[in-house]
Amino acid sequence: MATRHVLHPFSHSHLHPSSLVKALSRLQFISRTLNPSQSQTLKTRTRLVTSATASMASSSKKVLVPIADGTEPIEAVVTIDVLRRAGADVTVASVGKEKQVEASWGVKLVADALIADCAGSTFDLISLPGGIPGAPNLRDCLELQNLVKNHASNGGLYAAICAAPAVALASWGLLNCLKATCYPSFMDKFPPEVNKVEDRVVVDGRVITSRGPGTTMEYAVALVEQLYGKQKAEEVAGPMVMRQQHGVEFSMKDLNSVEWKSNGIPQVLVPIANGTEEMEALFIIDVLRRAKANVIVASVENTLEIVASRKVKIVADVLLDEALNLEFDFIVLPGGLGGAEAYANSEKLISLLKKQVESNKLYGALCASPAIALEPHGLLKSKKATCYPAMIEKLSDKSESNNRVVVDGNLITSQGPGTSMEFALSIVEKFFGRKKALELAKTMVFV
């Protein structure tokens, strides 16, 4: 009989401080109804919760990630996601007049606050994503500039990726006499006072810089290490299934190979739901739109705006109902446990997927979704697939599950957040060829 690992109800390792406060209130209420022996046990547990709440509150690091129209969504969302995995209290602030921003590649994100709301707040780290015109929009925001300069003068950690180190930080004089890197085509924008370095991630004192979308996961883990130390960075990186060697070429296990066809421009559906893994969704959407596929993002919920697994708010293009009457060459499900469960429970989406499979059309899934959404509905029958490593036992055929990306005819699956870029580039390769996929990988500084 299989053994299940059950988290102790009063264990706090995966809880937010607000959850612990609620637990404490419940314990205090329950204590009024217990006998002396039960009451003593409850008092002990109450002390544990109180201690845990104080401990987490004191160790939580505050981080600001500003976003703007034209921000590169991978660089913003991956940074937010990874830092929140580490336990950081991340505020996403729009430098525009509205909380919703139109990021690059048609991605719509909703911030937690406006930058004006952050005036007077203190942070342990401020991290600027890149993108054009996102980076110039950050640079031109006087409130943000003053906030970052004051933060830097007080010895705070600050960071930027892609175009932002050259366009924003350097223009504010915050990289003088420091080693820094940025997107390759912006290296000549650095003033002579900056020591230019072509490494994927550069740490010099209290400043961290990086090169582009394809280095964002390494960058985000480096931020975790600067905030919390190497051990925490390793704890966060491990479950994400990151690559062992960054910068090398990617590959996929291609079985029963067939030609992936479309009538000109591939028509792609990406469903999203509350609890979808935001990194995985954004890698797919961003990369395929760069490749000139027509990507429709459809909400499985009753609203266009969904709250993803790490609380990033994403606005879909349409509701799923609007997509049901459209024809798609390819339907692909991001992961995230909550998202995968939402897909599995959506009769309309599962019906659409079954029609896709019956028509021998293309489909795919990532992370939890192969095991949670596809397998139970017979959508992996006679197929080789992979999924998130902790869920492999749910697959009926586990023979190829150790591979990071598996293609079996008209199906493509992959393992997790750290394989998302390889997964998306493998889809590009199947539709457009290896040359196009490698060009994109190099443009994004993935290889």
Coordinates of C-alpha atoms in Angstrom, one line a residue:
M1 CA 0.0 0.0 0.0
A2 CA 1.4 3.4 -1.0
T3 CA 2.4 5.7 1.8
R4 CA 1.1 9.3 1.6
H5 CA 3.1 12.2 3.0
V6 CA 0.7 14.3 5.1
L7 CA 1.7 17.8 6.2
H8 CA 1.0 18.3 9.9
P9 CA -1.9 20.7 10.2
F10 CA 0.2 23.1 12.3
S11 CA 3.4 22.8 10.1
H12 CA 4.1 26.3 8.8
S13 CA 6.7 25.6 6.2
H14 CA 4.3 26.1 3.3
L15 CA 2.0 28.7 4.8
H16 CA 1.8 32.4 4.4
P17 CA 1.9 34.5 7.6
S18 CA -1.8 35.6 7.1
S19 CA -2.8 31.9 7.1
L20 CA -1.1 31.4 10.4
V21 CA -2.8 34.4 11.9
K22 CA -6.2 32.9 10.8
A23 CA -5.2 29.6 12.3
L24 CA -4.3 31.3 15.6
S25 CA -7.7 33.0 15.8
R26 CA -9.4 29.6 15.2
L27 CA -7.4 28.0 17.9
Q28 CA -8.3 30.7 20.4
F29 CA -12.0 30.3 19.6
I30 CA -11.9 26.5 19.8
S31 CA -10.1 26.6 23.2
R32 CA -13.2 27.9 24.9
T33 CA -15.1 24.6 24.3
L34 CA -12.4 22.1 25.4
N35 CA -11.8 20.1 28.6
P36 CA -8.5 20.9 30.6
S37 CA -6.5 18.1 28.9
Q38 CA -7.5 19.1 25.4
S39 CA -7.0 22.7 26.3
Q40 CA -3.4 22.1 27.4
T41 CA -2.6 20.4 24.1
L42 CA -4.2 23.2 22.2
K43 CA -2.2 25.8 24.2
T44 CA 1.0 24.1 23.1
R45 CA -0.1 24.2 19.5
T46 CA -1.1 27.8 19.8
R47 CA 2.4 28.7 21.1
L48 CA 3.8 26.9 18.0
V49 CA 1.6 28.9 15.7
T50 CA 2.4 32.2 17.5
S51 CA 6.1 31.4 17.3
A52 CA 5.9 30.5 13.6
T53 CA 4.0 33.7 12.8
A54 CA 6.6 35.9 14.4
S55 CA 9.4 33.9 12.8
M56 CA 7.9 34.2 9.3
A57 CA 7.1 37.9 9.7
S58 CA 10.7 38.7 10.7
S59 CA 12.2 36.6 7.8
S60 CA 10.0 37.8 5.1
K61 CA 11.8 40.1 2.6
K62 CA 10.0 42.9 0.8
V63 CA 10.5 43.2 -2.9
L64 CA 9.3 45.7 -5.5
V65 CA 8.9 44.7 -9.2
P66 CA 7.7 47.7 -11.3
I67 CA 6.0 47.0 -14.6
A68 CA 5.0 49.2 -17.5
D69 CA 3.4 49.0 -20.9
G70 CA 6.0 47.1 -23.0
T71 CA 7.6 45.2 -20.1
E72 CA 8.9 41.8 -21.2
P73 CA 6.4 39.5 -19.5
I74 CA 8.8 36.6 -19.0
E75 CA 11.3 38.8 -17.2
A76 CA 8.6 40.2 -14.9
V77 CA 6.6 37.1 -14.2
V78 CA 9.4 34.6 -13.7
T79 CA 11.1 37.0 -11.2
I80 CA 7.9 37.5 -9.3
D81 CA 7.1 33.8 -9.3
V82 CA 10.5 32.6 -8.1
L83 CA 10.8 35.3 -5.4
R84 CA 7.3 34.4 -4.1
R85 CA 8.3 30.7 -4.0
A86 CA 11.2 31.8 -1.7
G87 CA 8.7 33.4 0.6
A88 CA 9.4 37.1 -0.4
D89 CA 6.6 39.6 -0.1
V90 CA 6.6 40.9 -3.7
T91 CA 4.7 44.1 -4.7
V92 CA 4.1 44.4 -8.4
A93 CA 3.6 48.1 -9.1
S94 CA 2.5 49.7 -12.4
V95 CA 4.3 52.9 -13.3
G96 CA 1.3 53.9 -15.5
K97 CA -2.0 55.4 -14.6
E98 CA -3.8 52.1 -14.4
K99 CA -2.9 48.8 -12.7
Q100 CA -3.4 46.9 -15.9
V101 CA -0.5 47.1 -18.3
E102 CA -0.1 45.9 -21.9
A103 CA 3.2 44.0 -21.7
S104 CA 5.2 42.9 -24.8
W105 CA 3.7 40.2 -27.1
G106 CA 0.2 41.2 -26.2
V107 CA 0.3 39.9 -22.7
K108 CA -1.9 41.8 -20.2
L109 CA -0.8 41.9 -16.6
V110 CA -2.5 43.5 -13.6
A111 CA -0.3 45.0 -10.9
D112 CA -0.9 44.9 -7.2
A113 CA -0.5 48.7 -6.8
L114 CA 0.4 51.9 -8.6
I115 CA 4.0 53.1 -8.1
A116 CA 2.6 56.2 -6.3
D117 CA 1.2 53.8 -3.6
C118 CA 4.8 52.7 -2.9
A119 CA 6.1 56.1 -2.0
G120 CA 7.5 56.0 1.5
S121 CA 7.7 52.2 1.5
T122 CA 11.0 50.4 2.1
F123 CA 12.1 47.3 0.3
D124 CA 14.9 44.8 0.6
L125 CA 15.2 44.5 -3.2
I126 CA 14.0 46.3 -6.2
S127 CA 14.1 44.4 -9.5
L128 CA 13.5 46.0 -12.9
P129 CA 12.4 43.8 -15.9
G130 CA 13.4 44.8 -19.4
G131 CA 11.5 45.0 -22.7
I132 CA 11.1 47.8 -25.2
P133 CA 9.3 50.2 -24.6
G134 CA 9.0 48.8 -21.0
A135 CA 12.6 49.7 -19.9
P136 CA 12.3 53.3 -21.2
N137 CA 8.9 53.6 -19.6
L138 CA 10.5 52.6 -16.2
R139 CA 13.4 55.0 -16.8
D140 CA 11.1 57.9 -17.5
C141 CA 9.0 57.4 -14.3
L142 CA 10.4 60.0 -11.9
E143 CA 8.7 58.4 -8.9
L144 CA 10.4 55.1 -9.6
Q145 CA 13.7 56.8 -10.3
N146 CA 13.6 58.6 -6.9
L147 CA 12.5 55.4 -5.1
V148 CA 15.4 53.3 -6.6
K149 CA 18.0 56.0 -6.0
N150 CA 17.0 56.4 -2.3
H151 CA 16.9 52.6 -2.0
A152 CA 20.4 52.4 -3.4
S153 CA 21.8 55.2 -1.3
N154 CA 20.5 53.3 1.8
G155 CA 22.5 50.2 0.8
G156 CA 19.5 48.2 -0.6
L157 CA 19.8 45.4 -3.2
Y158 CA 18.8 46.5 -6.7
A159 CA 18.7 44.6 -9.9
A160 CA 17.7 44.8 -13.6
I161 CA 17.6 42.5 -16.6
C162 CA 17.7 42.7 -20.4
A163 CA 17.5 46.4 -21.6
A164 CA 16.8 47.8 -18.1
P165 CA 20.4 47.8 -16.8
A166 CA 21.6 50.0 -19.6
V167 CA 18.4 52.0 -20.2
A168 CA 17.4 52.6 -16.6
L169 CA 20.0 51.9 -14.0
A170 CA 23.0 53.2 -16.0
S171 CA 21.1 56.3 -17.0
W172 CA 20.4 57.0 -13.4
G173 CA 24.1 56.7 -12.6
L174 CA 23.6 53.5 -10.4
L175 CA 26.1 51.3 -12.2
N176 CA 29.1 53.6 -12.2
C177 CA 32.4 51.7 -11.4
L178 CA 30.4 48.4 -11.2
K179 CA 30.5 45.3 -13.3
A180 CA 27.2 44.8 -15.2
T181 CA 25.6 43.1 -18.1
C182 CA 22.5 43.5 -20.2
Y183 CA 20.8 42.4 -23.4
P184 CA 23.6 41.9 -26.0
S185 CA 22.5 44.7 -28.4
F186 CA 22.3 47.2 -25.6
M187 CA 25.9 46.6 -24.3
D188 CA 27.1 49.7 -26.2
K189 CA 24.5 51.8 -24.4
F190 CA 26.5 51.5 -21.2
P191 CA 28.5 54.6 -20.4
P192 CA 32.2 54.3 -20.0
E193 CA 31.9 54.3 -16.2
V194 CA 30.3 50.8 -16.3
N195 CA 32.5 47.7 -16.4
K196 CA 30.8 45.7 -19.1
V197 CA 30.7 41.9 -18.6
E198 CA 29.1 39.3 -20.9
D199 CA 28.2 36.8 -18.3
R200 CA 24.6 35.5 -18.1
V201 CA 24.1 36.9 -14.5
V202 CA 26.5 39.4 -12.9
V203 CA 26.6 40.2 -9.1
D204 CA 28.7 43.1 -8.0
G205 CA 28.2 44.1 -4.4
R206 CA 24.5 45.0 -4.0
V207 CA 23.7 45.0 -7.7
I208 CA 22.5 42.1 -9.9
T209 CA 22.2 42.3 -13.6
S210 CA 21.3 39.8 -16.4
R211 CA 20.9 39.5 -20.1
G212 CA 17.4 38.6 -21.3
P213 CA 14.3 36.4 -21.2
G214 CA 16.4 33.2 -21.6
T215 CA 18.5 34.0 -18.5
T216 CA 15.6 35.1 -16.3
M217 CA 15.3 31.9 -14.2
E218 CA 19.0 32.0 -13.4
Y219 CA 18.7 35.7 -12.6
A220 CA 15.7 35.1 -10.3
V221 CA 17.4 32.3 -8.4
A222 CA 20.5 34.7 -8.0
L223 CA 18.1 37.2 -6.4
V224 CA 16.9 34.6 -4.0
E225 CA 20.5 33.8 -3.1
Q226 CA 21.3 37.4 -2.4
L227 CA 18.2 37.8 -0.2
Y228 CA 18.2 34.5 1.6
G229 CA 21.5 32.7 1.0
K230 CA 22.7 29.8 -1.2
Q231 CA 20.8 27.1 0.7
K232 CA 17.4 28.7 0.1
A233 CA 18.3 29.4 -3.6
E234 CA 19.0 25.6 -4.0
E235 CA 15.7 24.7 -2.2
V236 CA 13.8 26.9 -4.6
A237 CA 15.6 25.9 -7.8
G238 CA 15.3 22.1 -7.2
P239 CA 11.5 21.7 -7.5
M240 CA 11.5 23.9 -10.6
V241 CA 13.4 21.2 -12.7
M242 CA 15.9 23.8 -13.9
R243 CA 18.6 22.9 -16.5
Q244 CA 21.9 21.5 -15.2
Q245 CA 23.9 23.5 -17.8
H246 CA 22.6 27.0 -18.8
G247 CA 23.3 28.3 -22.3
V248 CA 23.7 25.0 -24.1
E249 CA 21.4 23.8 -26.9
F250 CA 18.1 22.2 -26.1
S251 CA 16.7 18.9 -27.3
M252 CA 13.5 16.8 -27.2
K253 CA 12.7 13.1 -27.3
D254 CA 10.9 12.8 -30.6
L255 CA 9.0 9.5 -31.0
N256 CA 6.8 8.4 -33.9
S257 CA 7.7 11.7 -35.6
V258 CA 5.1 13.3 -37.8
E259 CA 5.0 16.6 -39.7
W260 CA 3.2 19.3 -37.7
K261 CA 1.2 21.3 -40.3
S262 CA -0.9 24.4 -40.3
N263 CA -2.6 26.5 -43.0
G264 CA 0.1 29.2 -43.0
I265 CA 0.1 30.7 -39.5
P266 CA -0.4 28.1 -36.7
Q267 CA -3.6 28.8 -34.7
V268 CA -2.8 28.0 -31.0
L269 CA -5.1 27.9 -28.0
V270 CA -3.6 28.4 -24.5
P271 CA -6.3 27.9 -21.8
I272 CA -5.5 29.6 -18.4
A273 CA -7.3 29.3 -15.0
N274 CA -7.0 30.3 -11.4
G275 CA -4.0 28.4 -10.2
T276 CA -2.3 28.1 -13.6
E277 CA 1.5 28.2 -13.3
E278 CA 2.3 31.7 -14.6
M279 CA 5.8 31.0 -15.7
E280 CA 4.8 28.1 -17.8
A281 CA 1.9 30.0 -19.4
L282 CA 4.1 33.0 -20.2
F283 CA 6.9 31.1 -21.7
I284 CA 4.5 29.4 -24.1
I285 CA 2.6 32.5 -25.0
D286 CA 5.7 34.7 -25.4
V287 CA 7.8 32.3 -27.4
L288 CA 5.0 31.2 -29.8
R289 CA 4.0 34.8 -30.5
R290 CA 7.6 35.7 -31.2
A291 CA 7.6 32.8 -33.7
K292 CA 4.5 34.5 -35.4
A293 CA 2.0 31.9 -34.3
N294 CA -1.5 33.3 -33.6
V295 CA -2.0 32.6 -29.9
I296 CA -5.4 32.9 -28.3
V297 CA -5.3 32.9 -24.5
A298 CA -8.7 31.7 -23.1
S299 CA -9.9 31.9 -19.5
V300 CA -11.5 28.8 -18.2
E301 CA -13.0 30.9 -15.4
N302 CA -16.1 33.2 -15.6
T303 CA -13.8 36.3 -15.9
L304 CA -11.0 37.3 -18.2
E305 CA -8.7 38.0 -15.3
I306 CA -7.3 35.0 -13.5
V307 CA -5.1 34.7 -10.5
A308 CA -2.2 32.3 -11.2
S309 CA -0.5 30.0 -8.8
R310 CA 1.9 32.6 -7.4
K311 CA -0.8 35.3 -7.4
V312 CA 0.3 37.0 -10.6
K313 CA -2.9 38.4 -12.3
I314 CA -3.1 37.7 -16.0
V315 CA -5.9 38.9 -18.4
A316 CA -6.9 36.4 -21.1
D317 CA -7.9 37.4 -24.6
V318 CA -11.3 35.7 -24.5
L319 CA -13.4 33.4 -22.3
L320 CA -13.3 29.7 -23.3
D321 CA -16.8 29.9 -24.6
E322 CA -15.7 32.3 -27.3
A323 CA -12.9 29.9 -28.4
L324 CA -15.1 26.8 -28.7
N325 CA -16.3 27.6 -32.2
L326 CA -12.8 28.4 -33.5
E327 CA -10.5 25.9 -35.2
F328 CA -7.0 25.4 -33.7
D329 CA -4.0 23.6 -35.0
F330 CA -2.7 23.2 -31.5
I331 CA -4.1 23.3 -28.0
V332 CA -1.6 23.4 -25.1
L333 CA -2.2 23.3 -21.4
P334 CA 0.3 25.0 -18.9
G335 CA 0.6 23.4 -15.5
G336 CA 0.1 24.5 -11.9
L337 CA -1.9 22.1 -9.7
G338 CA -4.9 24.5 -9.4
G339 CA -4.9 25.2 -13.1
A340 CA -4.6 21.5 -14.1
E341 CA -7.5 20.6 -11.8
A342 CA -9.6 23.4 -13.4
Y343 CA -8.8 22.0 -16.9
A344 CA -9.7 18.5 -15.8
N345 CA -13.0 19.8 -14.3
S346 CA -14.0 21.8 -17.4
E347 CA -16.3 19.7 -19.5
K348 CA -16.1 22.2 -22.4
L349 CA -12.3 22.2 -22.5
I350 CA -12.1 18.4 -22.2
S351 CA -14.7 18.0 -24.9
L352 CA -12.6 20.3 -27.1
L353 CA -9.4 18.4 -26.4
K354 CA -11.1 15.1 -27.2
K355 CA -12.3 16.4 -30.6
Q356 CA -8.8 17.6 -31.2
V357 CA -7.4 14.2 -30.6
E358 CA -10.1 12.4 -32.5
S359 CA -9.3 14.7 -35.5
N360 CA -5.6 13.7 -35.1
K361 CA -4.7 17.3 -34.5
L362 CA -1.9 18.6 -32.3
Y363 CA -2.1 19.0 -28.5
G364 CA 0.3 19.3 -25.5
A365 CA 0.6 19.8 -21.8
L366 CA 3.2 20.7 -19.2
C367 CA 4.0 20.0 -15.6
A368 CA 0.9 18.8 -13.7
S369 CA -1.4 18.9 -16.6
P370 CA -0.4 15.7 -18.4
A371 CA -1.1 13.7 -15.2
I372 CA -4.1 15.7 -13.9
A373 CA -5.9 16.8 -17.0
L374 CA -5.0 14.5 -19.8
E375 CA -4.4 11.0 -18.2
P376 CA -7.8 10.7 -16.3
H377 CA -9.7 11.6 -19.5
G378 CA -8.0 9.0 -21.7
L379 CA -6.1 11.7 -23.6
L380 CA -2.7 9.9 -23.1
K381 CA -4.0 6.5 -24.3
S382 CA -1.2 4.7 -26.3
K383 CA 1.0 7.7 -25.9
K384 CA 4.5 8.3 -24.4
A385 CA 4.5 11.3 -22.1
T386 CA 6.3 13.1 -19.3
C387 CA 5.0 15.4 -16.5
Y388 CA 6.1 17.0 -13.2
P389 CA 8.4 14.4 -11.5
A390 CA 6.3 14.2 -8.4
M391 CA 3.3 13.1 -10.5
I392 CA 4.9 10.5 -12.7
E393 CA 3.2 7.7 -10.8
K394 CA -0.1 9.0 -12.2
L395 CA 1.0 8.2 -15.8
S396 CA -0.1 4.8 -17.1
D397 CA 3.0 4.7 -19.3
K398 CA 6.1 6.0 -17.5
S399 CA 8.7 4.8 -19.9
E400 CA 9.8 8.2 -21.2
S401 CA 9.0 10.2 -18.1
N402 CA 12.6 11.1 -17.3
N403 CA 12.9 13.2 -20.4
R404 CA 12.5 16.9 -20.2
V405 CA 10.4 17.2 -23.4
V406 CA 8.7 14.3 -25.1
V407 CA 7.0 14.4 -28.5
D408 CA 4.9 11.4 -29.5
G409 CA 3.4 12.1 -32.9
N410 CA 0.8 14.8 -32.4
L411 CA 1.4 15.1 -28.6
I412 CA 4.1 17.1 -26.8
T413 CA 4.6 17.1 -23.0
S414 CA 7.2 18.4 -20.6
Q415 CA 8.1 18.4 -16.9
G416 CA 7.8 21.8 -15.2
P417 CA 8.7 25.5 -14.9
G418 CA 12.4 24.9 -15.6
T419 CA 11.6 23.0 -18.8
S420 CA 9.1 25.6 -20.1
M421 CA 11.5 27.4 -22.4
E422 CA 12.7 24.1 -24.0
F423 CA 9.0 23.0 -24.3
A424 CA 8.0 26.2 -26.1
L425 CA 11.1 26.2 -28.4
S426 CA 10.4 22.5 -29.2
I427 CA 6.9 23.5 -30.3
V428 CA 8.5 26.2 -32.5
E429 CA 10.9 23.5 -33.9
K430 CA 8.0 21.2 -34.8
F431 CA 6.1 23.9 -36.6
F432 CA 8.8 26.0 -38.1
G433 CA 12.0 23.9 -38.0
R434 CA 15.2 23.7 -36.0
K435 CA 16.8 26.8 -37.6
K436 CA 13.9 29.0 -36.5
A437 CA 13.9 27.6 -33.0
L438 CA 17.6 28.2 -32.5
E439 CA 17.3 31.7 -33.9
L440 CA 14.7 32.4 -31.3
A441 CA 16.7 30.8 -28.6
K442 CA 19.7 32.9 -29.4
T443 CA 17.6 36.1 -29.6
M444 CA 16.2 35.4 -26.2
V445 CA 19.7 34.6 -24.8
F446 CA 18.7 31.1 -23.9
V447 CA 21.6 29.5 -25.9

